[in-house]
């Protein structure tokens, strides 16, 4: 039975390192201290989101449909993953919370697309 590698100590929450590698074919063993990839330190939820993001070729619209969530929620989840990977989130539209509110209202059906376009201008 294969188990997934965890990247965080369940006791103290510090990063874990791999100390032994073994070939299942010839049984060669390599010992040392090997750092895991950034992805090993992500939560299961973030890994699932990344998997769906790749499956949907980076289409936020497709993710909205598949996860049945709004555009701002997809963006928020994507920002969380970016931060978890150690990067800074840069909003190409100057981090406009009003824009997110308008898009959420549109997603919730509270305003029409025409109203949303007027508000965004």
N, CA, C and O atoms as a DFTB+ gen file, in Angstrom:
484 C
 N C O
     1  1       0.843      -1.187       0.000
     2  2       0.000       0.000       0.000
     3  2       0.885       1.246       0.000
     4  3       1.730       1.422       0.878
     5  1       0.679       2.104      -0.993
     6  2       1.452       3.339      -1.057
     7  2       0.734       4.435      -0.276
     8  3      -0.492       4.541      -0.308
     9  1       1.505       5.228       0.411
    10  2       0.965       6.365       1.154
    11  2       1.517       7.640       0.538
    12  3       2.607       7.651      -0.033
    13  1       0.748       8.709       0.664
    14  2       1.212      10.003       0.176
    15  2       2.176      10.613       1.186
    16  3       2.006      10.457       2.395
    17  1       3.173      11.298       0.684
    18  2       4.144      11.970       1.536
    19  2       3.494      13.216       2.131
    20  3       2.869      14.002       1.419
    21  1       3.646      13.386       3.423
    22  2       3.167      14.623       4.050
    23  2       4.349      15.562       4.192
    24  3       5.485      15.114       4.351
    25  1       4.095      16.845       4.136
    26  2       5.171      17.823       4.174
    27  2       5.298      18.556       5.488
    28  3       6.226      19.341       5.682
    29  1       4.348      18.299       6.410
    30  2       4.324      19.038       7.668
    31  2       4.223      18.057       8.831
    32  3       3.450      17.101       8.783
    33  1       5.006      18.300       9.868
    34  2       4.975      17.461      11.060
    35  2       3.597      17.563      11.714
    36  3       3.129      18.669      11.989
    37  1       2.943      16.436      11.966
    38  2       1.617      16.497      12.580
    39  2       1.649      16.956      14.042
    40  3       0.612      17.312      14.601
    41  1       2.828      16.949      14.658
    42  2       2.959      17.357      16.057
    43  2       3.262      18.851      16.192
    44  3       2.514      19.585      16.836
    45  1       4.377      19.300      15.573
    46  2       4.813      20.690      15.774
    47  2       4.598      21.586      14.558
    48  3       4.857      22.787      14.629
    49  1       4.125      21.020      13.432
    50  2       3.781      21.763      12.210
    51  2       4.984      22.300      11.430
    52  3       4.804      23.118      10.528
    53  1       6.202      21.863      11.751
    54  2       7.378      22.270      10.976
    55  2       7.505      21.396       9.724
    56  3       6.914      20.320       9.639
    57  1       8.294      21.884       8.751
    58  2       8.499      21.146       7.508
    59  2       9.213      19.817       7.775
    60  3      10.100      19.727       8.624
    61  1       8.803      18.800       7.033
    62  2       9.453      17.499       7.099
    63  2      10.407      17.339       5.915
    64  3      10.223      17.972       4.875
    65  1      11.426      16.493       6.075
    66  2      12.370      16.177       5.020
    67  2      12.377      14.669       4.816
    68  3      12.133      13.914       5.757
    69  1      12.649      14.232       3.615
    70  2      12.798      12.818       3.303
    71  2      14.241      12.459       3.645
    72  3      15.166      13.188       3.286
    73  1      14.437      11.331       4.342
    74  2      15.796      10.943       4.724
    75  2      16.268       9.659       4.059
    76  3      17.439       9.299       4.178
    77  1      15.373       8.959       3.358
    78  2      15.774       7.721       2.695
    79  2      14.952       7.538       1.430
    80  3      13.735       7.724       1.430
    81  1      15.637       7.170       0.349
    82  2      14.979       6.840      -0.908
    83  2      15.343       5.405      -1.246
    84  3      16.470       4.967      -1.012
    85  1      14.366       4.668      -1.806
    86  2      14.633       3.280      -2.149
    87  2      14.016       2.953      -3.498
    88  3      12.877       3.326      -3.778
    89  1      14.778       2.252      -4.333
    90  2      14.295       1.784      -5.627
    91  2      13.508       0.492      -5.396
    92  3      14.025      -0.453      -4.801
    93  1      12.261       0.454      -5.866
    94  2      11.443      -0.751      -5.678
    95  2      11.871      -1.882      -6.605
    96  3      11.471      -3.028      -6.400
    97  1      12.671      -1.582      -7.613
    98  2      13.113      -2.613      -8.553
    99  2      14.379      -3.325      -8.055
   100  3      14.382      -4.544      -7.887
   101  1      15.455      -2.558      -7.819
   102  2      16.727      -3.188      -7.442
   103  2      17.054      -3.024      -5.953
   104  3      18.065      -3.536      -5.473
   105  1      16.198      -2.314      -5.239
   106  2      16.326      -2.102      -3.790
   107  2      17.543      -1.277      -3.382
   108  3      18.001      -1.362      -2.243
   109  1      18.064      -0.481      -4.312
   110  2      19.125       0.462      -3.959
   111  2      18.539       1.485      -2.991
   112  3      17.422       1.966      -3.185
   113  1      19.302       1.817      -1.942
   114  2      18.867       2.803      -0.960
   115  2      19.815       3.983      -0.961
   116  3      21.032       3.814      -1.043
   117  1      19.256       5.175      -0.869
   118  2      20.038       6.409      -0.778
   119  2      19.576       7.125       0.481
   120  3      18.387       7.392       0.654
   121  1      20.525       7.433       1.357
   122  2      20.189       8.143       2.601
   123  2      20.728       9.551       2.553
   124  3      21.745       9.812       1.909
   125  1      20.069      10.440       3.216
   126  2      20.474      11.848       3.276
   127  2      19.314      12.677       3.763
   128  3      18.380      12.166       4.381
   129  1      19.382      13.946       3.481
   130  2      18.253      14.819       3.827
   131  2      17.818      15.509       2.548
   132  3      18.532      16.357       2.013
   133  1      16.637      15.139       2.057
   134  2      16.124      15.638       0.791
   135  2      14.893      16.490       1.042
   136  3      13.965      16.086       1.742
   137  1      14.907      17.662       0.461
   138  2      13.765      18.559       0.634
   139  2      12.658      18.177      -0.347
   140  3      12.923      17.822      -1.495
   141  1      11.446      18.255       0.111
   142  2      10.285      17.979      -0.725
   143  2      10.002      19.179      -1.621
   144  3      10.535      20.267      -1.399
   145  1       9.164      18.978      -2.630
   146  2       8.782      20.103      -3.494
   147  2       7.795      21.006      -2.763
   148  3       7.228      20.610      -1.744
   149  1       7.592      22.193      -3.265
   150  2       6.628      23.129      -2.685
   151  2       5.233      22.513      -2.604
   152  3       4.468      22.809      -1.686
   153  1       4.916      21.668      -3.558
   154  2       3.579      21.082      -3.620
   155  2       3.315      20.098      -2.479
   156  3       2.166      19.898      -2.088
   157  1       4.381      19.481      -1.942
   158  2       4.212      18.563      -0.822
   159  2       3.788      19.282       0.459
   160  3       3.303      18.645       1.394
   161  1       3.966      20.584       0.506
   162  2       3.625      21.356       1.696
   163  2       2.232      21.972       1.610
   164  3       1.789      22.646       2.540
   165  1       1.544      21.742       0.492
   166  2       0.191      22.282       0.333
   167  2      -0.832      21.366       0.988
   168  3      -0.614      20.163       1.132
   169  1      -1.960      21.966       1.383
   170  2      -3.051      21.180       1.959
   171  2      -3.701      20.331       0.864
   172  3      -3.517      20.590      -0.325
   173  1      -4.455      19.324       1.275
   174  2      -5.165      18.474       0.314
   175  2      -6.132      19.303      -0.522
   176  3      -6.305      19.051      -1.714
   177  1      -6.763      20.295       0.108
   178  2      -7.711      21.156      -0.604
   179  2      -7.013      21.959      -1.695
   180  3      -7.522      22.084      -2.809
   181  1      -5.842      22.502      -1.364
   182  2      -5.100      23.283      -2.352
   183  2      -4.619      22.396      -3.496
   184  3      -4.654      22.805      -4.656
   185  1      -4.172      21.186      -3.174
   186  2      -3.734      20.262      -4.225
   187  2      -4.893      19.883      -5.137
   188  3      -4.724      19.789      -6.353
   189  1      -6.064      19.667      -4.557
   190  2      -7.248      19.342      -5.352
   191  2      -7.607      20.505      -6.266
   192  3      -7.940      20.302      -7.434
   193  1      -7.538      21.728      -5.734
   194  2      -7.825      22.917      -6.534
   195  2      -6.853      23.018      -7.704
   196  3      -7.266      23.292      -8.831
   197  1      -5.563      22.799      -7.446
   198  2      -4.550      22.866      -8.510
   199  2      -4.827      21.794      -9.565
   200  3      -4.711      22.052     -10.763
   201  1      -5.191      20.601      -9.118
   202  2      -5.505      19.520     -10.052
   203  2      -6.658      19.927     -10.974
   204  3      -6.587      19.730     -12.188
   205  1      -7.715      20.493     -10.393
   206  2      -8.856      20.935     -11.200
   207  2      -8.483      22.108     -12.101
   208  3      -8.941      22.193     -13.241
   209  1      -7.653      23.011     -11.587
   210  2      -7.205      24.163     -12.366
   211  2      -6.471      23.698     -13.611
   212  3      -6.711      24.211     -14.704
   213  1      -5.577      22.725     -13.452
   214  2      -4.824      22.189     -14.593
   215  2      -5.754      21.426     -15.534
   216  3      -5.682      21.575     -16.754
   217  1      -6.625      20.609     -14.950
   218  2      -7.581      19.834     -15.762
   219  2      -8.408      20.756     -16.650
   220  3      -8.714      20.416     -17.793
   221  1      -8.770      21.934     -16.116
   222  2      -9.593      22.897     -16.844
   223  2      -8.754      23.923     -17.598
   224  3      -9.256      24.973     -17.999
   225  1      -7.468      23.612     -17.788
   226  2      -6.545      24.448     -18.564
   227  2      -6.502      25.894     -18.079
   228  3      -6.348      26.818     -18.878
   229  1      -6.640      26.089     -16.760
   230  2      -6.551      27.420     -16.180
   231  2      -7.779      28.281     -16.383
   232  3      -7.738      29.483     -16.121
   233  1      -8.859      27.700     -16.838
   234  2     -10.084      28.465     -17.088
   235  2     -10.868      28.659     -15.799
   236  3     -11.415      27.707     -15.242
   237  1     -10.917      29.894     -15.334
   238  2     -11.669      30.204     -14.123
   239  2     -13.154      29.942     -14.347
   240  3     -13.848      29.479     -13.442
   241  1     -13.639      30.232     -15.540
   242  2     -15.054      29.975     -15.855
   243  2     -15.390      28.489     -15.720
   244  3     -16.441      28.134     -15.187
   245  1     -14.497      27.626     -16.203
   246  2     -14.737      26.193     -16.087
   247  2     -14.695      25.743     -14.625
   248  3     -15.474      24.884     -14.213
   249  1     -13.775      26.329     -13.842
   250  2     -13.698      26.000     -12.418
   251  2     -14.968      26.424     -11.694
   252  3     -15.467      25.707     -10.827
   253  1     -15.491      27.597     -12.057
   254  2     -16.759      28.055     -11.477
   255  2     -17.831      26.998     -11.662
   256  3     -18.550      26.651     -10.726
   257  1     -17.927      26.490     -12.890
   258  2     -18.949      25.493     -13.214
   259  2     -18.699      24.181     -12.476
   260  3     -19.612      23.620     -11.870
   261  1     -17.465      23.696     -12.529
   262  2     -17.163      22.395     -11.936
   263  2     -17.334      22.393     -10.420
   264  3     -17.846      21.432      -9.847
   265  1     -16.901      23.477      -9.774
   266  2     -16.987      23.551      -8.312
   267  2     -18.292      24.184      -7.829
   268  3     -18.594      24.183      -6.636
   269  1     -19.062      24.726      -8.784
   270  2     -20.319      25.398      -8.456
   271  2     -20.096      26.539      -7.454
   272  3     -20.795      26.660      -6.448
   273  1     -19.092      27.370      -7.770
   274  2     -18.783      28.529      -6.929
   275  2     -18.627      29.753      -7.828
   276  3     -18.513      29.630      -9.047
   277  1     -18.623      30.920      -7.218
   278  2     -18.567      32.175      -7.970
   279  2     -17.133      32.526      -8.380
   280  3     -16.160      31.985      -7.854
   281  1     -17.046      33.439      -9.326
   282  2     -15.744      33.936      -9.811
   283  2     -14.873      34.450      -8.655
   284  3     -13.713      34.053      -8.552
   285  1     -15.401      35.324      -7.782
   286  2     -14.557      35.819      -6.686
   287  2     -14.052      34.706      -5.763
   288  3     -12.951      34.802      -5.220
   289  1     -14.847      33.663      -5.587
   290  2     -14.418      32.547      -4.743
   291  2     -13.277      31.776      -5.405
   292  3     -12.322      31.384      -4.735
   293  1     -13.371      31.559      -6.710
   294  2     -12.279      30.899      -7.440
   295  2     -11.014      31.740      -7.331
   296  3      -9.936      31.211      -7.062
   297  1     -11.142      33.048      -7.540
   298  2      -9.978      33.948      -7.444
   299  2      -9.361      33.889      -6.049
   300  3      -8.138      33.856      -5.908
   301  1     -10.208      33.875      -5.020
   302  2      -9.731      33.822      -3.636
   303  2      -8.955      32.528      -3.400
   304  3      -7.887      32.543      -2.790
   305  1      -9.497      31.409      -3.886
   306  2      -8.816      30.125      -3.725
   307  2      -7.489      30.108      -4.471
   308  3      -6.496      29.585      -3.966
   309  1      -7.469      30.675      -5.662
   310  2      -6.239      30.746      -6.440
   311  2      -5.197      31.600      -5.718
   312  3      -4.019      31.245      -5.679
   313  1      -5.627      32.715      -5.152
   314  2      -4.719      33.569      -4.371
   315  2      -4.147      32.811      -3.171
   316  3      -2.964      32.942      -2.857
   317  1      -4.985      32.023      -2.504
   318  2      -4.520      31.240      -1.351
   319  2      -3.435      30.248      -1.766
   320  3      -2.443      30.079      -1.057
   321  1      -3.622      29.598      -2.905
   322  2      -2.636      28.638      -3.397
   323  2      -1.337      29.365      -3.742
   324  3      -0.251      28.888      -3.411
   325  1      -1.444      30.499      -4.395
   326  2      -0.257      31.276      -4.768
   327  2       0.535      31.648      -3.521
   328  3       1.759      31.513      -3.496
   329  1      -0.154      32.114      -2.493
   330  2       0.500      32.490      -1.235
   331  2       1.115      31.267      -0.559
   332  3       2.225      31.339      -0.033
   333  1       0.390      30.138      -0.572
   334  2       0.904      28.910       0.035
   335  2       2.176      28.418      -0.649
   336  3       3.015      27.773      -0.021
   337  1       2.314      28.724      -1.928
   338  2       3.524      28.343      -2.657
   339  2       4.675      29.320      -2.421
   340  3       5.777      29.120      -2.931
   341  1       4.418      30.375      -1.649
   342  2       5.474      31.320      -1.284
   343  2       5.582      32.534      -2.169
   344  3       6.574      33.260      -2.104
   345  1       4.582      32.771      -2.995
   346  2       4.606      33.919      -3.895
   347  2       3.687      35.021      -3.377
   348  3       2.821      34.789      -2.534
   349  1       3.896      36.214      -3.898
   350  2       3.054      37.353      -3.563
   351  2       1.972      37.488      -4.614
   352  3       2.235      37.392      -5.812
   353  1       0.765      37.710      -4.156
   354  2      -0.351      37.890      -5.082
   355  2      -0.323      39.315      -5.604
   356  3      -0.372      40.276      -4.836
   357  1      -0.245      39.436      -6.916
   358  2      -0.267      40.740      -7.557
   359  2      -1.551      40.812      -8.368
   360  3      -1.748      40.039      -9.306
   361  1      -2.417      41.740      -8.004
   362  2      -3.681      41.894      -8.730
   363  2      -3.445      42.816      -9.904
   364  3      -3.070      43.976      -9.732
   365  1      -3.667      42.292     -11.105
   366  2      -3.417      43.080     -12.301
   367  2      -4.395      44.241     -12.453
   368  3      -4.227      45.086     -13.332
   369  1      -5.395      44.283     -11.618
   370  2      -6.348      45.386     -11.721
   371  2      -6.415      46.180     -10.422
   372  3      -7.480      46.646     -10.019
   373  1      -5.254      46.327      -9.769
   374  2      -5.070      47.170      -8.591
   375  2      -5.933      46.767      -7.401
   376  3      -6.391      47.625      -6.645
   377  1      -6.159      45.451      -7.229
   378  2      -6.879      44.933      -6.075
   379  2      -8.145      45.736      -5.791
   380  3      -8.238      46.419      -4.770
   381  1      -9.088      45.655      -6.670
   382  2     -10.319      46.426      -6.600
   383  2     -11.428      45.616      -5.935
   384  3     -12.075      44.797      -6.587
   385  1     -11.654      45.849      -4.607
   386  2     -12.690      45.071      -3.930
   387  2     -14.085      45.354      -4.483
   388  3     -14.958      44.487      -4.451
   389  1     -14.293      46.576      -4.994
   390  2     -15.592      46.911      -5.562
   391  2     -15.876      46.019      -6.770
   392  3     -17.009      45.581      -6.969
   393  1     -14.864      45.756      -7.559
   394  2     -15.018      44.878      -8.722
   395  2     -15.474      43.501      -8.266
   396  3     -16.381      42.918      -8.859
   397  1     -14.845      42.974      -7.208
   398  2     -15.220      41.661      -6.695
   399  2     -16.670      41.654      -6.206
   400  3     -17.395      40.680      -6.410
   401  1     -17.078      42.729      -5.570
   402  2     -18.470      42.834      -5.106
   403  2     -19.438      42.798      -6.284
   404  3     -20.456      42.107      -6.247
   405  1     -19.108      43.550      -7.323
   406  2     -19.972      43.603      -8.514
   407  2     -20.064      42.226      -9.155
   408  3     -21.149      41.781      -9.530
   409  1     -18.918      41.548      -9.282
   410  2     -18.913      40.214      -9.882
   411  2     -19.681      39.212      -9.029
   412  3     -20.342      38.318      -9.557
   413  1     -19.594      39.362      -7.720
   414  2     -20.339      38.476      -6.829
   415  2     -21.843      38.709      -6.991
   416  3     -22.623      37.757      -7.035
   417  1     -22.246      39.988      -7.078
   418  2     -23.666      40.311      -7.283
   419  2     -24.158      39.729      -8.608
   420  3     -25.276      39.224      -8.698
   421  1     -23.312      39.806      -9.628
   422  2     -23.661      39.239     -10.926
   423  2     -23.805      37.716     -10.816
   424  3     -24.767      37.140     -11.322
   425  1     -22.845      37.076     -10.154
   426  2     -22.882      35.620      -9.981
   427  2     -24.109      35.177      -9.178
   428  3     -24.682      34.119      -9.435
   429  1     -24.498      35.989      -8.217
   430  2     -25.657      35.675      -7.380
   431  2     -26.981      36.023      -8.049
   432  3     -28.051      35.730      -7.515
   433  1     -26.904      36.651      -9.226
   434  2     -28.120      37.011      -9.945
   435  2     -28.812      38.254      -9.412
   436  3     -29.975      38.505      -9.728
   437  1     -28.107      39.030      -8.611
   438  2     -28.690      40.248      -8.037
   439  2     -28.703      41.407      -9.022
   440  3     -29.515      42.325      -8.903
   441  1     -27.794      41.358     -10.003
   442  2     -27.756      42.381     -11.051
   443  2     -27.589      41.699     -12.401
   444  3     -27.136      40.557     -12.481
   445  1     -27.957      42.405     -13.452
   446  2     -27.816      41.861     -14.808
   447  2     -26.401      42.119     -15.316
   448  3     -25.652      42.892     -14.718
   449  1     -26.044      41.474     -16.413
   450  2     -24.719      41.688     -16.992
   451  2     -24.564      43.127     -17.482
   452  3     -23.476      43.699     -17.419
   453  1     -25.660      43.702     -17.970
   454  2     -25.603      45.096     -18.429
   455  2     -25.327      46.037     -17.245
   456  3     -24.535      46.973     -17.357
   457  1     -25.990      45.775     -16.116
   458  2     -25.759      46.594     -14.921
   459  2     -24.321      46.437     -14.427
   460  3     -23.685      47.409     -14.020
   461  1     -23.821      45.211     -14.468
   462  2     -22.457      44.959     -14.037
   463  2     -21.462      45.703     -14.917
   464  3     -20.501      46.282     -14.411
   465  1     -21.682      45.692     -16.226
   466  2     -20.788      46.403     -17.135
   467  2     -20.775      47.907     -16.843
   468  3     -19.717      48.536     -16.843
   469  1     -21.946      48.471     -16.597
   470  2     -22.025      49.906     -16.262
   471  2     -21.266      50.205     -14.977
   472  3     -20.524      51.185     -14.904
   473  1     -21.449      49.364     -13.966
   474  2     -20.777      49.576     -12.675
   475  2     -19.264      49.415     -12.792
   476  3     -18.513      50.124     -12.122
   477  1     -18.817      48.501     -13.625
   478  2     -17.391      48.281     -13.771
   479  2     -16.688      49.403     -14.535
   480  3     -15.487      49.621     -14.379
   481  1     -17.455      50.103     -15.357
   482  2     -16.882      51.243     -16.087
   483  2     -16.764      52.405     -15.154
   484  3     -16.306      53.475     -15.555
